[in-house]
Amino acid sequence: MAGAITVRGLTKSFGEFRAVDDVSFDARAGEITALLGPSGSGKSTVLRIIAGLEQPDAGSVWVGGEEHTNKTPQERRLGFVFQHYALFRHMNVRQNVEFGLRVRKTPRPEARTRVDELLDLVGLGPFGDRYPDQLSGGQRQRVALARALAPRPEVLLLDEPFGALDAHVRQELRRWLDGLHRELGVTSLLVTHDQEEALELASAVVVMRRGRVEQAAPPVDIYNQPVTPFVAGFVGASNVIRGTVEEGDLHFGSSAVAGADHIAAGTVAQAYIRPHDVRLARTPGDRSFPVTVERRTNLGWLSKLQLRLGDGQAIFAELPNEELDGIEEGDHVYANLRNAKVFSLDSGDPPVGPGDGGGPSQAVLHTSDENEVLAGQAGQN
């Protein structure tokens, strides 16, 4: 299918460090696929290989049914949006967007029409004569996106496109990009470490860690049906409770939670439970157990509660205030844990934070890389 991306068995090492290790996934045509992972997980290296900026040690890249593995960036029909915009400071907005069309010697009337079209599309019609240093960060990123779209690329690659922006602008641009993509339908591959960004924008998410794919699935499955401890702990907030498996339950202290029937009895395991899957009541119920409310933080319509279990472990709950029945700090109540995902400890280690990639980050694109990609965008046929 035109624009679909197929990656098979990609491997890439830098000296002794293996940045990408046998990575395979599919990105469906006309959809946004997110590569999600911590710094150093290999996601940007995969994007660079697809762009032609790195040559893999093994594996292949296919776009629209055509192999691209050994093609130069100039031979690939792609658009690339950088985290730091890579705009030409000496050119105004119109000239930046028109850059690739001028290099391709597109007839002037056609180029002017295309630029007008794109500036209107990205909401910058009145800003054509301004220079990059006269624009906000969000506006500059829109110019970069318009420039990438000008040659009508088959695929759009976005490397942490909102990473240099503040939280409020990131949210605004996410909504804007979602609407733009729905209108254009260009196949897009988005690299991000922002879980919310990936879950909100993408039709499919590829979670990476230490150069390998942990899980590739629709966002709802990544969140609700994680297949490894890393995915369970990295995507969204989770409580982690350690215990021992007995008769299909995970036992901790005098309490237990269901969901361990796939693990052998006697195995030490961990349960991952979302804070919104913790339910509290003043009276005991089926599978509930006593906890003490150590802290309650009111966040408006909901509250975040820190709870202490009988064996000393702590968990958090996030509940609408209307469901709390007046529960306050110091109260002794009963907790019920729903939708626990239980993994044996030998099935993988829990995440250890942003540096979990296991080696140096390959996320930085240097100026020479930017120039090569821009030349490729300009030289598309």
XYZ file of C-alpha atoms in Angstrom:
381
model
C 0.000 0.000 0.000
C 1.284 3.475 -0.894
C 3.056 5.127 2.003
C 3.043 2.117 4.337
C 6.346 1.584 6.182
C 7.737 -1.894 6.811
C 10.806 -2.346 9.008
C 12.346 -5.790 9.324
C 15.232 -6.916 11.509
C 16.965 -3.539 11.820
C 20.240 -3.714 13.738
C 22.725 -0.884 14.269
C 25.785 -0.637 16.518
C 28.033 2.285 17.363
C 31.303 0.710 18.412
C 30.495 -1.733 21.206
C 27.076 -0.192 21.871
C 24.117 -1.773 20.068
C 21.634 1.066 19.590
C 19.088 -0.946 17.572
C 18.683 -4.680 18.026
C 16.548 -6.683 15.558
C 13.717 -4.126 15.329
C 10.660 -4.977 13.226
C 7.297 -3.215 12.913
C 4.734 -1.984 10.394
C 3.342 1.543 10.068
C 0.075 1.527 8.160
C -0.493 3.927 5.269
C -2.308 7.149 6.102
C -1.911 6.760 9.880
C 0.360 8.100 12.616
C 2.590 5.488 14.232
C 4.545 6.508 17.343
C 7.957 5.222 18.376
C 7.831 5.643 22.157
C 10.597 5.054 24.659
C 13.056 6.629 27.080
C 16.229 8.381 26.022
C 18.684 5.896 24.543
C 16.041 3.340 23.593
C 16.976 3.498 19.893
C 13.859 5.193 18.547
C 15.639 8.144 16.908
C 18.271 5.834 15.423
C 15.467 3.845 13.784
C 14.046 7.104 12.375
C 17.493 8.097 11.055
C 17.820 4.735 9.308
C 14.398 5.171 7.685
C 15.439 8.689 6.609
C 18.684 7.393 5.098
C 20.930 9.221 7.590
C 22.275 5.954 9.015
C 23.010 2.676 7.268
C 21.847 -0.388 9.234
C 24.240 -3.230 9.976
C 21.398 -5.615 9.141
C 17.726 -5.494 8.213
C 15.611 -3.682 5.654
C 13.299 -0.688 5.229
C 10.382 -0.662 2.807
C 8.106 2.275 1.968
C 5.032 1.803 -0.196
C 6.183 -1.682 -1.196
C 9.569 -0.397 -2.438
C 12.833 -1.176 -0.653
C 14.614 1.947 0.626
C 17.405 0.338 2.655
C 20.261 1.430 0.385
C 18.754 4.616 -1.031
C 20.183 8.039 -0.198
C 18.015 10.659 1.545
C 17.744 12.436 -1.809
C 16.194 9.332 -3.359
C 13.549 8.866 -0.661
C 10.180 10.574 -0.829
C 9.987 11.766 2.756
C 9.480 14.881 4.800
C 11.409 15.384 8.029
C 10.439 17.663 10.925
C 13.196 18.330 13.454
C 12.833 19.104 17.147
C 14.730 22.380 16.734
C 12.974 23.491 13.524
C 16.153 23.844 11.332
C 14.702 26.941 9.642
C 16.886 29.229 7.529
C 17.252 32.406 9.572
C 18.032 34.599 6.558
C 14.807 33.521 4.818
C 11.315 34.666 5.703
C 8.470 32.235 6.323
C 7.393 32.120 2.680
C 10.948 31.524 1.459
C 11.515 28.750 4.000
C 8.398 26.902 2.919
C 9.224 27.451 -0.755
C 12.843 26.295 -0.417
C 12.374 22.741 -1.654
C 10.113 23.815 -4.494
C 12.679 26.363 -5.736
C 15.489 23.788 -5.707
C 13.268 21.458 -7.703
C 12.680 24.330 -10.161
C 8.923 24.184 -9.667
C 7.299 26.855 -11.884
C 6.850 30.075 -9.906
C 3.035 30.267 -10.176
C 2.714 26.651 -9.016
C 5.166 27.220 -6.133
C 3.351 30.382 -5.005
C 0.034 28.550 -5.022
C 1.466 25.644 -3.038
C 3.049 27.945 -0.448
C -0.180 29.949 -0.042
C -2.054 26.676 0.368
C 0.320 25.410 3.066
C 0.512 28.685 5.005
C -3.269 28.753 5.182
C -3.271 25.082 6.186
C -0.901 25.675 9.122
C -2.603 28.929 10.133
C 0.263 31.245 9.168
C -1.202 33.013 6.140
C -0.577 36.546 7.514
C 3.003 35.697 8.619
C 4.627 35.006 5.246
C 6.964 38.023 5.368
C 8.205 37.432 8.921
C 11.559 35.873 9.767
C 12.046 32.912 12.136
C 13.302 35.070 15.012
C 10.040 37.040 14.828
C 7.950 33.917 15.495
C 7.063 31.941 18.615
C 8.352 28.381 19.040
C 4.977 26.940 18.074
C 4.814 29.087 14.936
C 8.335 28.058 13.901
C 7.411 24.407 14.229
C 4.405 24.995 11.978
C 6.699 26.570 9.370
C 8.979 23.524 9.580
C 5.995 21.226 9.065
C 4.764 23.259 6.085
C 8.249 23.099 4.521
C 8.354 19.312 4.981
C 4.925 18.968 3.343
C 5.671 21.254 0.388
C 7.087 18.528 -1.939
C 4.083 16.283 -1.158
C 6.118 13.557 0.587
C 4.976 9.970 0.691
C 5.958 9.737 4.363
C 6.391 12.312 7.127
C 9.005 11.667 9.833
C 8.737 13.688 13.054
C 11.605 13.532 15.555
C 10.408 14.853 18.937
C 8.679 17.740 17.072
C 7.319 19.356 20.243
C 10.261 18.604 22.525
C 11.566 22.199 22.599
C 8.185 23.721 23.480
C 6.551 24.391 26.829
C 3.722 22.180 28.082
C 0.848 24.487 27.097
C 2.130 24.989 23.534
C 2.788 21.246 23.212
C -0.846 20.490 24.024
C -2.100 23.089 21.540
C 0.148 21.788 18.757
C -0.847 18.182 19.466
C -4.500 19.044 18.892
C -3.588 21.041 15.810
C -1.416 18.252 14.344
C -4.170 15.713 14.964
C -6.627 17.843 12.985
C -4.090 18.463 10.223
C -3.335 14.774 9.877
C -7.016 13.913 9.678
C -7.275 16.363 6.784
C -4.143 15.278 4.880
C -3.857 11.575 5.757
C -0.104 11.370 5.070
C 1.665 8.363 6.597
C 3.560 9.663 9.638
C 6.134 8.223 12.022
C 6.417 10.158 15.292
C 9.352 9.724 17.675
C 8.542 10.784 21.233
C 9.283 10.032 24.884
C 5.958 11.644 25.871
C 3.424 8.902 26.617
C 0.432 11.223 26.462
C 1.573 12.498 23.072
C 1.863 8.977 21.682
C -1.457 7.767 23.110
C -3.313 10.864 21.902
C -1.954 11.140 18.354
C -1.040 7.662 17.170
C -3.128 4.854 15.717
C -0.371 2.430 16.714
C 2.452 2.679 19.258
C 5.801 0.886 19.124
C 7.339 0.885 22.623
C 11.136 0.571 22.579
C 13.681 -0.128 25.292
C 17.418 -0.720 25.021
C 17.260 -0.972 21.246
C 14.468 -3.539 21.091
C 10.713 -3.469 20.584
C 8.876 -4.283 23.810
C 5.367 -4.098 22.329
C 3.697 -2.819 19.151
C -0.072 -2.369 19.345
C -2.915 0.172 19.275
C -2.721 2.721 22.125
C -5.634 1.166 24.037
C -3.834 -2.197 24.134
C -0.510 -0.633 25.103
C -2.227 1.011 28.072
C -4.668 -1.703 29.125
C -2.895 -4.897 28.015
C 0.872 -4.400 28.476
C 2.846 -7.531 27.637
C 6.006 -6.746 29.619
C 6.735 -5.176 33.015
C 8.537 -2.312 31.271
C 5.478 -1.334 29.211
C 3.233 -1.635 32.278
C 5.467 0.693 34.256
C 6.555 3.104 31.515
C 3.226 3.869 29.846
C 0.967 5.646 32.304
C 1.172 5.696 36.090
C 1.186 2.359 37.909
C 1.384 1.041 41.433
C 3.807 -1.853 41.778
C 3.126 -4.467 44.473
C 5.497 -7.368 45.094
C 4.353 -10.699 46.439
C 4.268 -14.460 45.925
C 1.900 -16.409 43.664
C -0.423 -18.922 45.305
C -3.470 -20.526 43.647
C -3.604 -17.960 40.851
C -3.431 -14.912 43.133
C -0.555 -12.659 44.094
C -0.285 -12.684 47.894
C 1.315 -9.819 49.816
C 1.097 -9.800 53.609
C -2.400 -10.952 54.521
C -3.857 -9.605 51.263
C -4.082 -10.864 47.693
C -4.938 -9.692 44.193
C -6.213 -11.762 41.264
C -4.554 -12.057 37.864
C -1.636 -14.438 38.448
C -3.157 -17.687 37.186
C -0.595 -17.805 34.335
C 2.329 -17.907 36.796
C 3.503 -20.987 38.713
C 2.789 -21.189 42.449
C 5.650 -20.049 44.651
C 6.978 -17.564 42.094
C 7.911 -14.089 43.300
C 6.033 -11.618 41.101
C 4.888 -8.025 40.792
C 1.414 -6.630 40.103
C 0.957 -3.364 38.213
C -2.258 -1.487 39.040
C -3.327 1.903 37.660
C -4.179 4.471 40.371
C -7.678 4.830 38.898
C -8.194 1.076 39.327
C -7.908 1.329 43.125
C -11.332 1.444 44.777
C -11.926 2.450 48.404
C -14.804 1.716 50.781
C -15.483 2.082 54.493
C -16.677 -1.509 54.796
C -14.959 -4.712 53.644
C -16.004 -6.397 50.423
C -14.988 -9.293 48.198
C -11.184 -9.306 47.781
C -10.772 -6.000 49.602
C -8.162 -5.482 52.316
C -7.466 -2.835 54.978
C -5.315 0.218 54.196
C -4.529 3.489 55.950
C -4.928 6.835 54.183
C -1.644 8.640 54.799
C -2.214 11.613 52.537
C -4.967 13.109 50.421
C -4.282 15.785 47.791
C -7.327 17.497 46.313
C -6.767 18.210 42.611
C -10.154 19.789 41.901
C -12.632 17.203 40.673
C -10.505 14.293 41.915
C -8.113 13.495 44.739
C -4.823 11.632 44.856
C -4.437 9.448 47.948
C -1.356 7.763 49.367
C -2.285 4.473 51.023
C -0.267 2.203 53.298
C -0.818 -1.548 53.085
C -0.599 -3.896 56.036
C 2.828 -5.220 54.963
C 4.257 -1.694 54.700
C 4.048 -1.262 50.905
C 2.573 2.034 49.646
C 0.197 2.576 46.728
C -1.610 5.571 45.254
C -5.237 5.973 44.275
C -6.824 8.609 42.049
C -10.563 8.902 42.557
C -13.304 11.438 41.810
C -14.119 13.405 44.964
C -17.779 12.379 44.695
C -16.755 8.723 45.179
C -14.674 9.263 48.330
C -17.555 9.338 50.820
C -15.720 11.802 53.044
C -12.541 9.713 53.327
C -9.702 11.796 54.788
C -6.116 11.449 55.974
C -5.732 9.033 58.860
C -8.829 7.000 58.001
C -8.678 3.197 58.001
C -10.582 1.933 54.961
C -10.695 -1.030 52.579
C -9.084 -1.156 49.127
C -9.989 -3.266 46.127
C -7.476 -3.518 43.273
C -8.940 -4.020 39.792
C -7.349 -5.002 36.481
C -3.978 -5.985 37.947
C -1.315 -7.037 35.433
C 0.980 -9.557 37.121
C 4.471 -10.468 35.878
C 7.043 -12.807 37.357
C 10.278 -11.036 38.242
C 12.221 -13.082 35.700
C 10.008 -11.793 32.851
C 11.813 -8.465 32.783
C 12.966 -5.650 34.981
C 10.786 -2.687 35.840
C 11.713 0.654 34.262
C 14.421 2.635 35.977
C 13.615 6.068 34.591
C 14.624 8.281 31.677
C 18.114 6.818 31.417
C 16.818 3.290 30.987
C 18.107 3.073 27.446
C 21.240 1.270 28.592
C 23.670 3.454 26.658
C 24.235 6.874 25.165
C 21.270 8.522 23.517
C 21.262 8.628 19.737
C 18.475 11.218 19.657
C 20.488 14.220 18.458
C 20.395 15.154 14.776
C 23.374 17.335 13.886
C 23.353 20.264 11.472
C 24.973 18.179 8.739
C 22.140 15.646 9.086
C 19.558 18.418 8.844
C 21.153 19.767 5.685
C 21.207 16.309 4.110
C 17.525 15.745 4.886
C 16.569 19.216 3.632
C 18.502 18.544 0.440
C 16.607 15.272 0.135
C 13.277 17.031 0.594
C 14.277 19.636 -1.968
C 15.389 17.007 -4.456
C 12.279 14.830 -4.426
C 10.762 14.127 -7.801
